[in-house]
Coordinates of C-alpha atoms in Angstrom, one line a residue:
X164 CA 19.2 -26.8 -44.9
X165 CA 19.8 -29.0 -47.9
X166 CA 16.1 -28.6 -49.0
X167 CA 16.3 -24.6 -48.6
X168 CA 16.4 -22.1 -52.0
X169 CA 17.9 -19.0 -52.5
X170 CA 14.7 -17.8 -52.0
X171 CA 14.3 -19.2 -48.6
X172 CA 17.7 -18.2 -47.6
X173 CA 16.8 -14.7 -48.4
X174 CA 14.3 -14.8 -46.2
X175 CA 16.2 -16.2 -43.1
X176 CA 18.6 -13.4 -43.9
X177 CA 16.0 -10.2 -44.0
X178 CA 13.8 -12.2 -40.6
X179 CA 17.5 -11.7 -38.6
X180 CA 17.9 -7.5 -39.2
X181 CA 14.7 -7.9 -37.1
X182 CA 16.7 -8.0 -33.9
X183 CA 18.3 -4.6 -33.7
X184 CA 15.1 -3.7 -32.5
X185 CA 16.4 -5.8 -29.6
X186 CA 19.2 -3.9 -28.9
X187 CA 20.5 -1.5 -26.4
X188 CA 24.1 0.6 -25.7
X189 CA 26.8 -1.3 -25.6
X190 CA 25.3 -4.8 -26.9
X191 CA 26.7 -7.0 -29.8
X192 CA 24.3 -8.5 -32.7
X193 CA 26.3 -11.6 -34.8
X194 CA 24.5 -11.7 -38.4
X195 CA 25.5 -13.4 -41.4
X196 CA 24.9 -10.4 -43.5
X197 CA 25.5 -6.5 -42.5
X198 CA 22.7 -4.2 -41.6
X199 CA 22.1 -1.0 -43.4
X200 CA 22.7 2.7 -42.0
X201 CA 20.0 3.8 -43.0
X202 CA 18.2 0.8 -40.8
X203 CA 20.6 1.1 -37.6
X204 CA 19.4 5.0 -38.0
X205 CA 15.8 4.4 -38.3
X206 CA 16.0 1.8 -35.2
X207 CA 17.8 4.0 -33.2
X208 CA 15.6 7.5 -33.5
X209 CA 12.9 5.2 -32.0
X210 CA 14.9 2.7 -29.0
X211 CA 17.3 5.6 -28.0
X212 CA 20.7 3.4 -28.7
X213 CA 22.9 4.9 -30.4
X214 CA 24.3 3.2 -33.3
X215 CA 27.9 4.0 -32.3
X216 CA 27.8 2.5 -29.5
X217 CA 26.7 -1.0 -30.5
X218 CA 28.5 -3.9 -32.3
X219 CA 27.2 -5.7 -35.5
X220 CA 29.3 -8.6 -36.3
X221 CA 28.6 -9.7 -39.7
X222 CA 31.0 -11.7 -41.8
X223 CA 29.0 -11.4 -45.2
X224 CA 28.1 -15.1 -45.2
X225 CA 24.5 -16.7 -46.3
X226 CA 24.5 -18.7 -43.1
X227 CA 26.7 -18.5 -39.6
X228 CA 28.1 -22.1 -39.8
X229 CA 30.4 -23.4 -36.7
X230 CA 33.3 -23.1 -38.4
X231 CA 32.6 -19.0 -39.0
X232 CA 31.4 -18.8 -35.4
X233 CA 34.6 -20.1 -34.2
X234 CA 36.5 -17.8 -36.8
X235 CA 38.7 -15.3 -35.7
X236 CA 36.8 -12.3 -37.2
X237 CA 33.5 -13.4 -35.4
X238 CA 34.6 -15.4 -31.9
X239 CA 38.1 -13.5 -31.7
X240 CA 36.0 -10.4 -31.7
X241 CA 33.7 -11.4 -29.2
X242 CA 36.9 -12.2 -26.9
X243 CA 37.5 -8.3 -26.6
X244 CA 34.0 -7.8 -26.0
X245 CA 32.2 -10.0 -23.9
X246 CA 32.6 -10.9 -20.1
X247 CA 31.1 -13.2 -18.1
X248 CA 28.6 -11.0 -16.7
X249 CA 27.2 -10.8 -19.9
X250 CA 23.1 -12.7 -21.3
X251 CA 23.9 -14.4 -24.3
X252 CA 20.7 -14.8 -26.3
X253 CA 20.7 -16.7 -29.4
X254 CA 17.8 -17.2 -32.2
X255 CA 17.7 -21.0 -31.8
X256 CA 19.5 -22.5 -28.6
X257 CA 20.7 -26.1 -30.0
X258 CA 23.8 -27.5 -29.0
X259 CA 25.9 -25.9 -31.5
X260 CA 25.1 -22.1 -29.8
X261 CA 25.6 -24.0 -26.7
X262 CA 29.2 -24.9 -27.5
X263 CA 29.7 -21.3 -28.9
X264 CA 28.1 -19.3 -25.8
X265 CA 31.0 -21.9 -23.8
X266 CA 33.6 -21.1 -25.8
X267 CA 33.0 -17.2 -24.9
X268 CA 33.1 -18.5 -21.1
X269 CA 29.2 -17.8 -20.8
X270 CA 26.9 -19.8 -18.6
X271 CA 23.2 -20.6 -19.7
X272 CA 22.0 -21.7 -17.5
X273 CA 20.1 -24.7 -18.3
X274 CA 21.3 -28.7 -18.6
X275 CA 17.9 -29.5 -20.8
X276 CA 19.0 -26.8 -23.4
X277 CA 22.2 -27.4 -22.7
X278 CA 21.6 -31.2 -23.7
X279 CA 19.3 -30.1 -26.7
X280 CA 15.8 -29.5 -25.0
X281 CA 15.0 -26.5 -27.1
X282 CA 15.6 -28.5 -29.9
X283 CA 13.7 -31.3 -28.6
X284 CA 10.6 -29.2 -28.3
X285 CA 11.1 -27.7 -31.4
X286 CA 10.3 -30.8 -33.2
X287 CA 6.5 -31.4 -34.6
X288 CA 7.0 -35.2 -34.0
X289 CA 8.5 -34.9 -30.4
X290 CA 5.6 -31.8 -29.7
X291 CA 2.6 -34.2 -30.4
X292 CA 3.8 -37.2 -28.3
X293 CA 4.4 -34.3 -25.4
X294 CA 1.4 -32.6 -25.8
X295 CA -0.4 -35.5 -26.3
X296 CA 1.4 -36.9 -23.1
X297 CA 0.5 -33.7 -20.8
X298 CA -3.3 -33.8 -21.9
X299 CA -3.2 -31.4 -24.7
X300 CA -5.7 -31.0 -27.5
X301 CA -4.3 -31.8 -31.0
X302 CA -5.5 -32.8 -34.4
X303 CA -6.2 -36.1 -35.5
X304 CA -2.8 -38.1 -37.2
X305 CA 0.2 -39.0 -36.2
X306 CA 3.8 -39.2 -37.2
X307 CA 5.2 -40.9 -40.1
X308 CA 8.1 -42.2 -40.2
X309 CA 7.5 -44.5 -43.4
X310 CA 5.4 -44.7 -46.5
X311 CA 3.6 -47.4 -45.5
X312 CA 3.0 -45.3 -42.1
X313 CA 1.7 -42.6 -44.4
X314 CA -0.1 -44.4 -46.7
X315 CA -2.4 -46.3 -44.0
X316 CA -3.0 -42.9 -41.8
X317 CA -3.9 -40.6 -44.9
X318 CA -6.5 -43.2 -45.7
X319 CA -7.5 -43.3 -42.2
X320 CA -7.5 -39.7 -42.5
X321 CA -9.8 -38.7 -45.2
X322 CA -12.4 -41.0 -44.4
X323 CA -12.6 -39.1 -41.2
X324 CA -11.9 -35.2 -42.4
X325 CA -12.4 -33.0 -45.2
X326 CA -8.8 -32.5 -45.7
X327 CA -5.3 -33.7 -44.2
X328 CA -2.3 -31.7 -43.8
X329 CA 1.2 -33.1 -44.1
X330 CA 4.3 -31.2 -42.1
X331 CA 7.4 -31.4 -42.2
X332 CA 9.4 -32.1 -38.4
X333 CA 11.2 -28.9 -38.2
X334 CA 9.9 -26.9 -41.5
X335 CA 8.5 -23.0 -40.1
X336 CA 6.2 -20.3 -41.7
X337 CA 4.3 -22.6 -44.1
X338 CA 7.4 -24.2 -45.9
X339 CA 7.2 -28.0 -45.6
X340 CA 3.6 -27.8 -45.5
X341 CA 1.0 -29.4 -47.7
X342 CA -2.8 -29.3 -47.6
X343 CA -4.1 -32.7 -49.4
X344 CA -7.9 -33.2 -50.1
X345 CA -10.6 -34.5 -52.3
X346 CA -12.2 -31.5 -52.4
X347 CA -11.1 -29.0 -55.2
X348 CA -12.9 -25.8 -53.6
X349 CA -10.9 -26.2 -50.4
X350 CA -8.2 -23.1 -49.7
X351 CA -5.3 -24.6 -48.0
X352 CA -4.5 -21.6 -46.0
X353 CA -0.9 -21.8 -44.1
X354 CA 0.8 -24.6 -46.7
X355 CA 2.7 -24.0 -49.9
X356 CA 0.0 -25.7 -52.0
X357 CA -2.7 -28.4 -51.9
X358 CA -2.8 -31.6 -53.6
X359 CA -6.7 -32.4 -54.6
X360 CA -7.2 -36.4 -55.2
X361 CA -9.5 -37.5 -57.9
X362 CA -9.1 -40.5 -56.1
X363 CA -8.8 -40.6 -52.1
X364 CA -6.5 -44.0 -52.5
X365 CA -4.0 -42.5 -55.0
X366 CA -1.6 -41.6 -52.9
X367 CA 1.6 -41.1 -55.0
X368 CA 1.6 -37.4 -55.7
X369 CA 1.4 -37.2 -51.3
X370 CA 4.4 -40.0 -50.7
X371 CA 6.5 -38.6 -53.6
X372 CA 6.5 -35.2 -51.4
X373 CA 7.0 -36.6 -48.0
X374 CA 9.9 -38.4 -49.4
X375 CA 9.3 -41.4 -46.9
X376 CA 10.6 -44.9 -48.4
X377 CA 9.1 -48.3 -46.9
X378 CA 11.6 -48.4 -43.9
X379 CA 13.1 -45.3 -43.1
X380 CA 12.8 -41.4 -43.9
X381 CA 15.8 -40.1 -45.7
X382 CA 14.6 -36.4 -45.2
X383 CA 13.4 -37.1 -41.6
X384 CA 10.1 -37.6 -40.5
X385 CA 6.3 -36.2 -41.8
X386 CA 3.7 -35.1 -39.2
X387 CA 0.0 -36.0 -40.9
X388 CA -3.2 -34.3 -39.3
X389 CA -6.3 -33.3 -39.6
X390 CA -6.6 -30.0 -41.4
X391 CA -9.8 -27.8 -40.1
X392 CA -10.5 -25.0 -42.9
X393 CA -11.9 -21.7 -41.8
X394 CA -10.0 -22.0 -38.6
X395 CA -8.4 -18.9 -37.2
X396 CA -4.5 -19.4 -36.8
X397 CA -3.2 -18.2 -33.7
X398 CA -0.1 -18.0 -30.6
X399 CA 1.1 -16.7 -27.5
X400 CA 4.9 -15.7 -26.7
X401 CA 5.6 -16.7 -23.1
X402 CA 8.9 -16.3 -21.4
X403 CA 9.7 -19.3 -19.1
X404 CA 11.7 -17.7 -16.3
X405 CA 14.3 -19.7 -14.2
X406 CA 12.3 -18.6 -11.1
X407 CA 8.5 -18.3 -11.1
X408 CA 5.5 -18.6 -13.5
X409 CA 5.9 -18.3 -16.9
X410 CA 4.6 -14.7 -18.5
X411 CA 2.4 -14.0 -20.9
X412 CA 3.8 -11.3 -23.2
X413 CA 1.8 -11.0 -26.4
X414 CA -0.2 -13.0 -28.5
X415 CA -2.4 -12.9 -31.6
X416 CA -3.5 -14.5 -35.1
X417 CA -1.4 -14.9 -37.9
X418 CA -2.0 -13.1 -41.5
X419 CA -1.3 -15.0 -44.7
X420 CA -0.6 -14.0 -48.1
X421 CA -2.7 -15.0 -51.0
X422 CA -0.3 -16.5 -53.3
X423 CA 0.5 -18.8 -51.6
X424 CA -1.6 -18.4 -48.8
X425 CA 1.0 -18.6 -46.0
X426 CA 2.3 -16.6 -43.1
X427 CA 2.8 -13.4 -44.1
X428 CA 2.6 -11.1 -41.0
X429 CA 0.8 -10.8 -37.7
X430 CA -2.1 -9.1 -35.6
X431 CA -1.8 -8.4 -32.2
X432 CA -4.2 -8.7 -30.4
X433 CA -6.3 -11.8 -32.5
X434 CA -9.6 -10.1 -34.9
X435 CA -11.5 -12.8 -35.2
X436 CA -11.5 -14.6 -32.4
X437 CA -14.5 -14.7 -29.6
X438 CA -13.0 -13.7 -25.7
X439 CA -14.3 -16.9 -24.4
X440 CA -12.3 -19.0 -26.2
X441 CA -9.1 -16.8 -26.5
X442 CA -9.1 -16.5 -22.9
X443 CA -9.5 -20.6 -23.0
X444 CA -6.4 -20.9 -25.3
X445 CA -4.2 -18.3 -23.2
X446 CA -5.1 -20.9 -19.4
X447 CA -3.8 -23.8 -21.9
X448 CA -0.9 -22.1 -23.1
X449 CA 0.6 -20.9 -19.8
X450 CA -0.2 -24.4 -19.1
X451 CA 2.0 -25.5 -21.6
X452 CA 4.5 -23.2 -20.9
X453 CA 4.0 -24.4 -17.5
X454 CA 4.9 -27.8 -18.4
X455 CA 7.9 -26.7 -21.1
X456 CA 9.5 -25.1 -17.5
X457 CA 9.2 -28.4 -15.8
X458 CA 11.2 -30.2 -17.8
X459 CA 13.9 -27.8 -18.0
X460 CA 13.0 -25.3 -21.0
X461 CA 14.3 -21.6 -19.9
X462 CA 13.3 -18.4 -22.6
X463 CA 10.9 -17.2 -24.7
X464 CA 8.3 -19.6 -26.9
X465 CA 6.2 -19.4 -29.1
X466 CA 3.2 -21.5 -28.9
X467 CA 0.7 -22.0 -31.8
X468 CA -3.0 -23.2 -32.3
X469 CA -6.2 -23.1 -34.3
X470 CA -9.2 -22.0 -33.1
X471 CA -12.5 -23.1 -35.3
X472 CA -15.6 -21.0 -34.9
X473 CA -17.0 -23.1 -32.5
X474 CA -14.1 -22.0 -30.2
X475 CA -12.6 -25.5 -30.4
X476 CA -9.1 -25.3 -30.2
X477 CA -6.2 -27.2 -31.2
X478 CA -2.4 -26.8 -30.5
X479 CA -0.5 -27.7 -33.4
X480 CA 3.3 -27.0 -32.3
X481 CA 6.1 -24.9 -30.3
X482 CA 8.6 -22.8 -31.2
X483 CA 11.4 -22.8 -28.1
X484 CA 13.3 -19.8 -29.5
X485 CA 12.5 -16.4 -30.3
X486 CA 9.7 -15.6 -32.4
X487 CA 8.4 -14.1 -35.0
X488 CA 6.5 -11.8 -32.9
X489 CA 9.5 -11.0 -30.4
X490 CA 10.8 -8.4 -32.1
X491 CA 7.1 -7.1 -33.0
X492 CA 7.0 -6.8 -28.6
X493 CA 9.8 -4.7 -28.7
X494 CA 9.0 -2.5 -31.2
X495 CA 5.3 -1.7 -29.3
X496 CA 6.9 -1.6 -25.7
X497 CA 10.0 1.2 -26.9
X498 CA 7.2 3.1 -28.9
X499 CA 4.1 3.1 -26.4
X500 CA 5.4 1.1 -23.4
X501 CA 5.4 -2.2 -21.6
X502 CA 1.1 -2.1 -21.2
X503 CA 1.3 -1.5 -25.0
X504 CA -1.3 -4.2 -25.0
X505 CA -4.0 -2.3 -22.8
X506 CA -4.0 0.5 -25.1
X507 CA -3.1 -0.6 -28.7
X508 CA -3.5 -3.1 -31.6
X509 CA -0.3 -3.7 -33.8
X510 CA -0.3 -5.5 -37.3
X511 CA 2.6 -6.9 -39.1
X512 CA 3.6 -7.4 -42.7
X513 CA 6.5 -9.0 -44.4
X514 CA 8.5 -9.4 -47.8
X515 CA 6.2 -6.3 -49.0
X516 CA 7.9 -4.6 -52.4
X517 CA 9.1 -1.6 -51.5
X518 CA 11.7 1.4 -52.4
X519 CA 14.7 1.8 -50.9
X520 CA 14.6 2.9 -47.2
X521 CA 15.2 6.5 -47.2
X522 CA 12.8 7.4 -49.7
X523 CA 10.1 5.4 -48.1
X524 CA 10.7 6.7 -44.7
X525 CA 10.3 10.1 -46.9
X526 CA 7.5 9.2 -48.0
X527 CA 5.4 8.1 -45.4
X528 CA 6.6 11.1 -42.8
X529 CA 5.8 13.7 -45.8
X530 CA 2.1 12.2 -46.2
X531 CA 1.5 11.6 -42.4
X532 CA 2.0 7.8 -42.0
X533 CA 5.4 7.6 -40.0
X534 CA 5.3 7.4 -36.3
X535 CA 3.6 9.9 -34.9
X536 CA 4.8 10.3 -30.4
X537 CA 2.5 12.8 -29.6
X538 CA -1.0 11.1 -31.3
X539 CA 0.4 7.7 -30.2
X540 CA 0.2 6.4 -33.9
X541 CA 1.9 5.5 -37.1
X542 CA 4.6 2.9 -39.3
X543 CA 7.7 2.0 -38.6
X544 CA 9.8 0.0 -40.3
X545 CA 10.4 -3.4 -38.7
X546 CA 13.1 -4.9 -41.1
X547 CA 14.9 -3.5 -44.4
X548 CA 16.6 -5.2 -47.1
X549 CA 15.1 -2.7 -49.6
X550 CA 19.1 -3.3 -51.3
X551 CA 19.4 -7.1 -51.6
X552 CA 15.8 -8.2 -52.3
X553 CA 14.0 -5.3 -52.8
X554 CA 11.2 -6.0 -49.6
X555 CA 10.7 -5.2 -45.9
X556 CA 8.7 -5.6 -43.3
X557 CA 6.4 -3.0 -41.2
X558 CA 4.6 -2.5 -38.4
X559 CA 1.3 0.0 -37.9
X560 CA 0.5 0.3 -33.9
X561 CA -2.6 2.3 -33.5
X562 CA -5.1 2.7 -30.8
X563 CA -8.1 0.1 -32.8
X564 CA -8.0 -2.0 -35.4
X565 CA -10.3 0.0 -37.7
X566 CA -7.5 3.3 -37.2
X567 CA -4.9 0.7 -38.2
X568 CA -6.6 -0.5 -40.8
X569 CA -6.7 2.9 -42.6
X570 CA -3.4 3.6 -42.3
X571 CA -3.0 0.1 -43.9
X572 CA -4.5 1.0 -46.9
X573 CA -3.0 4.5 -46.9
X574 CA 0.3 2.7 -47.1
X575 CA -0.6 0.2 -49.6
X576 CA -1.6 2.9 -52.0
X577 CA 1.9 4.5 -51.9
X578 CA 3.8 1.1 -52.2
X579 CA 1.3 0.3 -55.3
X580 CA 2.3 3.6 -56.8
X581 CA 5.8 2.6 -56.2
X582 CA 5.3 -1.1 -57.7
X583 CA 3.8 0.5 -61.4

């Protein structure tokens, strides 16, 4: 958290208000920050809660530390609310909403996330050795844990591949990413920004942002691979059950922003991508999900790859929590139904300037964008924080992508209009 901005936790913030899509009668969301009326309202014309009849906990705070968990006005709160009976679901389960979901006398379940698994799995240094392990394809690289480490594999690296991409362990949408290359027309899609050597053995500019030393890494450890440009970026979310195989819910390819050119929303199902080798990625997936429930993982994952055009693909990490297309799932199940899949595409966009909330949702109903029951088409909004930051998040579920498209650009006209 130490190497987080403002700006970054502004966006941890506005990512959370996506889970009162989640909700239903009667449940309890814990959030650093309140959620807007005019949001809860918006949520609830389209699930059927009712806003009065759910409980947002939110302090205020830019981050739920242990200490605020375990407050009074969050945990005492929670006393006179939950039972045993009750799921407790967090974001990320590590060890410290392990402790928490004890302290409220809940069980979860699982001694691997009990112990950290989640975690465990979460890590791009622990992923490679498991995937790796299990028979998984993965880029080229390895770990590094010191400079030297680094130094020796990025050479290795670039004799071998057009560009190298260095990761940070447990850094998500982009951030902590960094495309290095000798090759100055190369986009670095999906990292922050790319470092182009004049010279492939001057190697300063790439240790002095790794912030490895000779013997140990202060900031924790760098994963360094093989970057493949002109791949499409892709995932599945799987939920590993207690009992039986683990599910396929959704999946798709990520969209990135141009400036810089990282995650910036999703498309469900994948555009680009030929059926052959999708349907080769989903087998390995649920394979890997497969293997995730063997050694004690319980939930919903995210697992991500790239797939180049010859259908080669490669897995590059997991993310054993909730994702960022969980709430995306929700949205297209309470709005078409749980086969939204065998009837509709759904695309995603996030920190997108935008008006306050009311007048948007004004907008877009008055010039036949909003959510439309009866033709099975139309926006919603998926997260607001129009007041703080200025940006949301929406979601367009149509029936193809070409339909969805349009109303794409329809929008984008009327948010342009809004920007001048």
């Amino acid at each position: 958290m130490d190497l987080l901005a403002q700006e970054d936790f502004d966006g941890i913030l506005f990512a959370m208000k996506r889970l009162v899509w989640l909700m239903r009668d009667g449940d309890v969301l814990v959030l650093p920050r309140p959620v807007p009326g005019a949001f809860l309202d918006h949520v609830a014309q389209h699930t059927g809660m009712s806003p009065d009849r759910i409980h947002v906990i939110a302090p205020g705070a830019d981050l739920l530390t242990q200490d605020l968990l375990h407050s009074e006005e969050i945990l005492g709160r929670l006393r006179g609310l939950v039972t045993p009976d009750w799921e407790f679901c967090p974001y990320i389960h590590d060890r410290g909403a392990e402790v928490f979901a004890r302290e409220l006398g809940l069980a979860t379940g699982s001694r691997f996330m009990a112990e950290g698994g989640a975690e465990l799995l979460n890590s791009k240094v622990v992923f490679r050795a498991l995937a790796a392990g299990a028979g998984f394809s993965i880029p080229d690289g390895i770990p590094c844990r010191t400079s030297e480490d680094l130094t020796h594999t990025l050479h290795q690296l670039l004799a071998a591949h057009r560009a190298v991409i260095l990761k940070r362990d447990r850094a998500v949408g982009g951030h902590g990413n960094i495309v290095v290359t000798t090759d100055p027309d190369l986009e670095g899609v999906g990292a922050l920004h790319t470092i182009v050597l004049d010279d492939p053995t001057d190697h300063e500019q790439v240790l002095k942002e790794a912030g490895l030393t000779a013997t140990h890494a202060p900031h924790g450890e760098v994963v360094l691979e093989a970057f493949h440009p002109g791949c499409t970026s892709v995932y599945v979310e799987v939920d590993c059950p207690e009992r039986g195989e683990p599910v396929l819910l959704n999946g798709g390819q990520l969209r990135t922003a141009q400036h810089p050119p990282i995650l910036a929303g999703l498309a469900l199902p994948p555009r680009n991508v030929p059926s052959p080798a999708w349907e080769r990625f989903t087998d390995e997936a649920l394979r890997m999900a497969r293997f995730m429930q063997s050694l004690g993982y319980r939930g919903l994952a995210s697992i991500d790859a790239v797939i180049d055009q010859a259908g080669n693909t490669w897995f590059n990490e997991v993310n054993a929590r909730l994702g960022g297309s969980t709430h995306l799932h929700h949205i297209a199940k309470s709005l078409v139904g749980p086969r939204w899949t065998d009837s509709h595409v759904l695309i995603s966009r996030f920190n997108v300037r935008a008006p306050a909330l009311d007048r948007l949702l004004h907008t877009i109903q008055e010039h036949g964008l909003a959510w439309d029951p009866p033709h099975q088409r139309g926006i919603v909004i998926a997260s607001d924080d129009t007041a703080a930051t200025g940006n949301l998040e929406y979601v367009i579920l149509a029936h193809n992508h070409e339909e969805a498209d349009v109303l794409e650009e329809q929008l984008t006209t009327l948010l342009n209009q809004h920007d001048k």
